Structures are given as structure tokens and as C-alpha cells.
Short mmCIF file of C-alpha atoms in Angstrom, two decimals:
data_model
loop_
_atom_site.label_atom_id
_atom_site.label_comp_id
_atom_site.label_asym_id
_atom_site.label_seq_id
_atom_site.Cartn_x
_atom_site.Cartn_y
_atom_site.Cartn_z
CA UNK A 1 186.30 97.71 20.66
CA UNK A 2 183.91 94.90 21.66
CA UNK A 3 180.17 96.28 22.52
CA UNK A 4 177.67 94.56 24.91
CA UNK A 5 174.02 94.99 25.49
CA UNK A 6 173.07 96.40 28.34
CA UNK A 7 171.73 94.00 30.92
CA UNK A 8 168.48 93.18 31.17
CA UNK A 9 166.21 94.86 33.86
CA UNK A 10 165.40 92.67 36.49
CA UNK A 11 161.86 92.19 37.63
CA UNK A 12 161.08 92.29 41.12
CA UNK A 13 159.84 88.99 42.79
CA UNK A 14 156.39 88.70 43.13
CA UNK A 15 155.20 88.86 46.54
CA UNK A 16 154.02 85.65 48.32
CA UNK A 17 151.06 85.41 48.82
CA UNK A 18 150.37 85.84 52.39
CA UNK A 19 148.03 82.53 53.31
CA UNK A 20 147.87 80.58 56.02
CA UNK A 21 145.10 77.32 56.20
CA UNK A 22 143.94 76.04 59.87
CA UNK A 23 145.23 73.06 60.89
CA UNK A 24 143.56 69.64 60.30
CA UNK A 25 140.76 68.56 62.65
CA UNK A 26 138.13 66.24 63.49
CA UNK A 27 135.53 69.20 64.08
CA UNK A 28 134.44 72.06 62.17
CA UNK A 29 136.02 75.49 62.21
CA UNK A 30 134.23 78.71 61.55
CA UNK A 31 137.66 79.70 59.75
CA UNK A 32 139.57 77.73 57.39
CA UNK A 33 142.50 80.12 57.35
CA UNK A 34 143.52 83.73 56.91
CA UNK A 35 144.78 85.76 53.87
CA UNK A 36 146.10 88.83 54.49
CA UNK A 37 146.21 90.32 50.66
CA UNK A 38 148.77 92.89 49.44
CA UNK A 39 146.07 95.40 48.48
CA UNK A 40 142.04 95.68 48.54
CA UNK A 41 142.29 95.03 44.26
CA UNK A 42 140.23 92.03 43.90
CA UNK A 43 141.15 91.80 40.35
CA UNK A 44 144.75 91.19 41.28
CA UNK A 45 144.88 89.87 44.68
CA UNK A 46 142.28 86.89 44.40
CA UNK A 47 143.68 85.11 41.16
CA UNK A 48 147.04 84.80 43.01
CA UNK A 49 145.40 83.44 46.44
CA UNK A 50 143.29 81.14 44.24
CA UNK A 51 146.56 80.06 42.56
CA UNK A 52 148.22 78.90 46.19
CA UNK A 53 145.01 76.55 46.66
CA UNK A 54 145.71 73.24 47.18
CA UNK A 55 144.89 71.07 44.24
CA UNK A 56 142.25 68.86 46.55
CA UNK A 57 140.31 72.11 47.21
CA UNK A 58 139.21 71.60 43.46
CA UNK A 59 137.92 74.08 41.22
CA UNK A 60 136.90 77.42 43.33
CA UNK A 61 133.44 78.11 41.04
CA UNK A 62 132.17 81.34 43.28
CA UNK A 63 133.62 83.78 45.44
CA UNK A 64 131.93 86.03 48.19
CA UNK A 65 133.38 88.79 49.33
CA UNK A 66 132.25 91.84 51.70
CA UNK A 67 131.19 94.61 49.30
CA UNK A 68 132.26 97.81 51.02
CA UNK A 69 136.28 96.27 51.54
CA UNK A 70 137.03 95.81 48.34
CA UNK A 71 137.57 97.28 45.07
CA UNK A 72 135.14 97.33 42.12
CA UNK A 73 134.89 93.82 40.14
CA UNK A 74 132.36 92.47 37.48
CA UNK A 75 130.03 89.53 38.30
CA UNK A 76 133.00 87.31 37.09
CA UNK A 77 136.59 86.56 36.24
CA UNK A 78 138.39 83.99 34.15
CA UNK A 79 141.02 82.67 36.49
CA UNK A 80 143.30 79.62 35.32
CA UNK A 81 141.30 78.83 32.35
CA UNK A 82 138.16 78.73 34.22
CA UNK A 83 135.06 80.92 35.22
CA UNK A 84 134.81 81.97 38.98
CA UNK A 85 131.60 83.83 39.79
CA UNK A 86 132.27 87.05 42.34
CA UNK A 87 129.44 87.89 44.48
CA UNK A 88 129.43 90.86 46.70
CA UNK A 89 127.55 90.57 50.22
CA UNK A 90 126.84 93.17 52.94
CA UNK A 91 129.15 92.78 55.76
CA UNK A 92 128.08 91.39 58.91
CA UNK A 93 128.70 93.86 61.89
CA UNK A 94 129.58 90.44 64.21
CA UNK A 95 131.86 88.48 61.47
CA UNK A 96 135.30 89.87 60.43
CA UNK A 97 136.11 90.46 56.70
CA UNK A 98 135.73 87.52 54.98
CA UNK A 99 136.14 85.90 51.68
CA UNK A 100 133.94 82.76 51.25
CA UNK A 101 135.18 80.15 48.32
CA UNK A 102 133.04 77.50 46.87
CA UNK A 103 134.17 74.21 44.91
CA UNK A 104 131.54 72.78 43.38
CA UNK A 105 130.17 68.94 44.70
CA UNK A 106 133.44 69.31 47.18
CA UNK A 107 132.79 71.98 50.07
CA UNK A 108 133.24 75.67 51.00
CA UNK A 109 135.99 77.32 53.03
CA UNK A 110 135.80 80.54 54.92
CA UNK A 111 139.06 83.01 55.20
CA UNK A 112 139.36 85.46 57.06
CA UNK A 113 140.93 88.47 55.49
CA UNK A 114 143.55 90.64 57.47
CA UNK A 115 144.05 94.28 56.11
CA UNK A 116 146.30 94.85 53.32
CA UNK A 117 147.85 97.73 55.46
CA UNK A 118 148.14 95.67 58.85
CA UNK A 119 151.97 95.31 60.21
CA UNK A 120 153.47 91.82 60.58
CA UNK A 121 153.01 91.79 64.49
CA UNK A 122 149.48 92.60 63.97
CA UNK A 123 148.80 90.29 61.08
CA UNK A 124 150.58 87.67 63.65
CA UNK A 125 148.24 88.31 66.36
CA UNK A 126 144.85 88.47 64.06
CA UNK A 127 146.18 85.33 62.17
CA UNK A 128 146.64 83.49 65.68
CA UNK A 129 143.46 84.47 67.37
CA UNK A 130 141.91 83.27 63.91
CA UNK A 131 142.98 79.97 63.42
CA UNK A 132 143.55 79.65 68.29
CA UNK A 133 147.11 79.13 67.54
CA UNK A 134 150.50 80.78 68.43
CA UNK A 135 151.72 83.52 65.78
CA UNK A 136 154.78 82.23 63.89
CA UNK A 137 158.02 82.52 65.64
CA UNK A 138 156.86 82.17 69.07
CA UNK A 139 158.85 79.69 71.84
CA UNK A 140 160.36 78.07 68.94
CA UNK A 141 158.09 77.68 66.84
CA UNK A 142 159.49 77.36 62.54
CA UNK A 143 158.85 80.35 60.55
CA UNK A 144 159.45 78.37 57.21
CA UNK A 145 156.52 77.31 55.35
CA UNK A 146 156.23 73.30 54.62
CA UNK A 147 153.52 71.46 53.16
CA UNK A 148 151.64 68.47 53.74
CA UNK A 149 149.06 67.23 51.80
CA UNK A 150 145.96 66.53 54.02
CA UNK A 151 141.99 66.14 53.63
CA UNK A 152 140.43 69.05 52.48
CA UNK A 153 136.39 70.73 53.32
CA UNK A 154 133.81 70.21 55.98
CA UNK A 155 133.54 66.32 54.73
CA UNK A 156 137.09 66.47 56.00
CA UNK A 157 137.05 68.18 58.76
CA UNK A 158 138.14 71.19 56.61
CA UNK A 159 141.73 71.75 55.80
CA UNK A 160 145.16 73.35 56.82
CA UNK A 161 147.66 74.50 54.64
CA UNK A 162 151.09 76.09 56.94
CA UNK A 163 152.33 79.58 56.43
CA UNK A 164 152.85 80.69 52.85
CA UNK A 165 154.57 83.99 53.69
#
């Protein structure tokens, strides 16, 4: 009688994370791009959006973020071998949720965060009035993310990055 181990559990896939960078320009945007994070836990959720950065973004050094929407966090986290400062700021009433990132000596990007709890059609139609585009999947438009490498911050005419989700 011949015994085998059981199989080994199989871990869930990590969720992708849900980012999507405007599109190349000559002029500045007040948005950058959207996230639309799987929860409000800052400790989680912002080392794997950091992680999906494009490399020419650099090093993100500091992080704002609208005190009242999200979780508890100290003044700062080690995220891929490196320091990022959090800062907490007082929402605006006239500016939607948003996360600011700064790379130091190359720029600062602005993203709009869409609610953890939103459904996919309204994360679609947030995302789209965002960045003055179509939502994914409309008159033909590819749902599949590709990537291009392209300029990055305001020196650039701030970046794009396609779907990630």
C-alpha cells in the first residue's frame, strides 16, 4: 500500500490591483489616474498600488491621503526596501478622494480613489469621467490591459499607464 501526501492547499491569487493611469498628453491633468483599492487598509492596499508603479515614476518618498477615508497608519512605512512618509490631510469638500504621491527631484501624481465597495459599472463610470474617457468595453473598445512605456510627471506632461484590472 503506497501512501501520498495530501496536496498542498492552494493559495488564492492575489487580486490585481485595480489602477488605471491617464493617458499621455501635452497639457496638465488634475488627475493622473484612478485606483479603486480592494479595501480602505492603507497598510495593505498602498504597498501593492505602489508596487504596479511604473519604474520611471521613481521612488514614491511621501504619500497624502484624506484622513477620515482611510484606516489608521503611522507617520511611515517601509515599502520595497525603502521609507515612504504617510501624511494625512483634511478632505476637501470640492475634490474627490484622493491619494497624492511624491518622487523626489521627479514630480507628483494625483489619483483619484474610487470606493473599495463601488460595483464595476460604477467604478467604470467614475474611472471615465476621471481620466474624460470611455469606460472599458465600450463600442469596441479592449478590456485587456497592455503597456507602453511613456514619459512620466508634470515635466512630461504627466503619465498614463492602461487598465491594470
Amino acid at each position: 500500500m503506497s501512501t501520498t501526501a495530501p496536496p498542498a492547499p492552494s493559495t488564492p491569487p492575489l487580486p490585481l490591483v485595480r489602477l488605471r493611469l491617464a493617458p499621455h498628453g501635452a497639457l496638465p491633468r488634475r488627475i493622473d489616474g484612478v485606483w479603486w483599492p480592494h479595501s480602505r487598509d492603507l497598510l495593505t492596499q498602498l504597498p501593492k498600488m505602489l508596487a504596479a508603479l511604473p519604474s520611471a515614476w521613481g521612488d514614491i518618498t511621501g504619500v497624502t491621503v484624506d484622513a477620515a477615508a482611510w484606516s489608521a497608519a503611522p507617520g511611515r512605512m517601509f515599502v520595497a526596501d525603502q521609507v515612504v512618509r504617510l501624511h494625512k490631510a483634511p478632505a476637501s469638500p470640492h475634490v474627490p478622494d484622493r491619494v497624492v504621491l511624491l518622487s523626489s527631484g521627479l514630480g507628483r501624481w494625483d489619483l483619484q480613489v474610487i470606493p473599495p465597495n463601488a460595483t464595476e459599472e460604477a467604478a467604470a463610470l467614475l474611472m471615465a469621467a476621471a481620466l474624460g474617457d470611455r469606460p472599458p468595453g465600450v463600442d469596441g473598445e479592449a478590456t485587456s490591459p497592455t503597456t507602453a512605456p511613456r514619459p512620466r510627471g508634470r515635466a512630461a506632461g504627466r503619465g498614463t499607464r492602461d487598465p491594470r484590472w
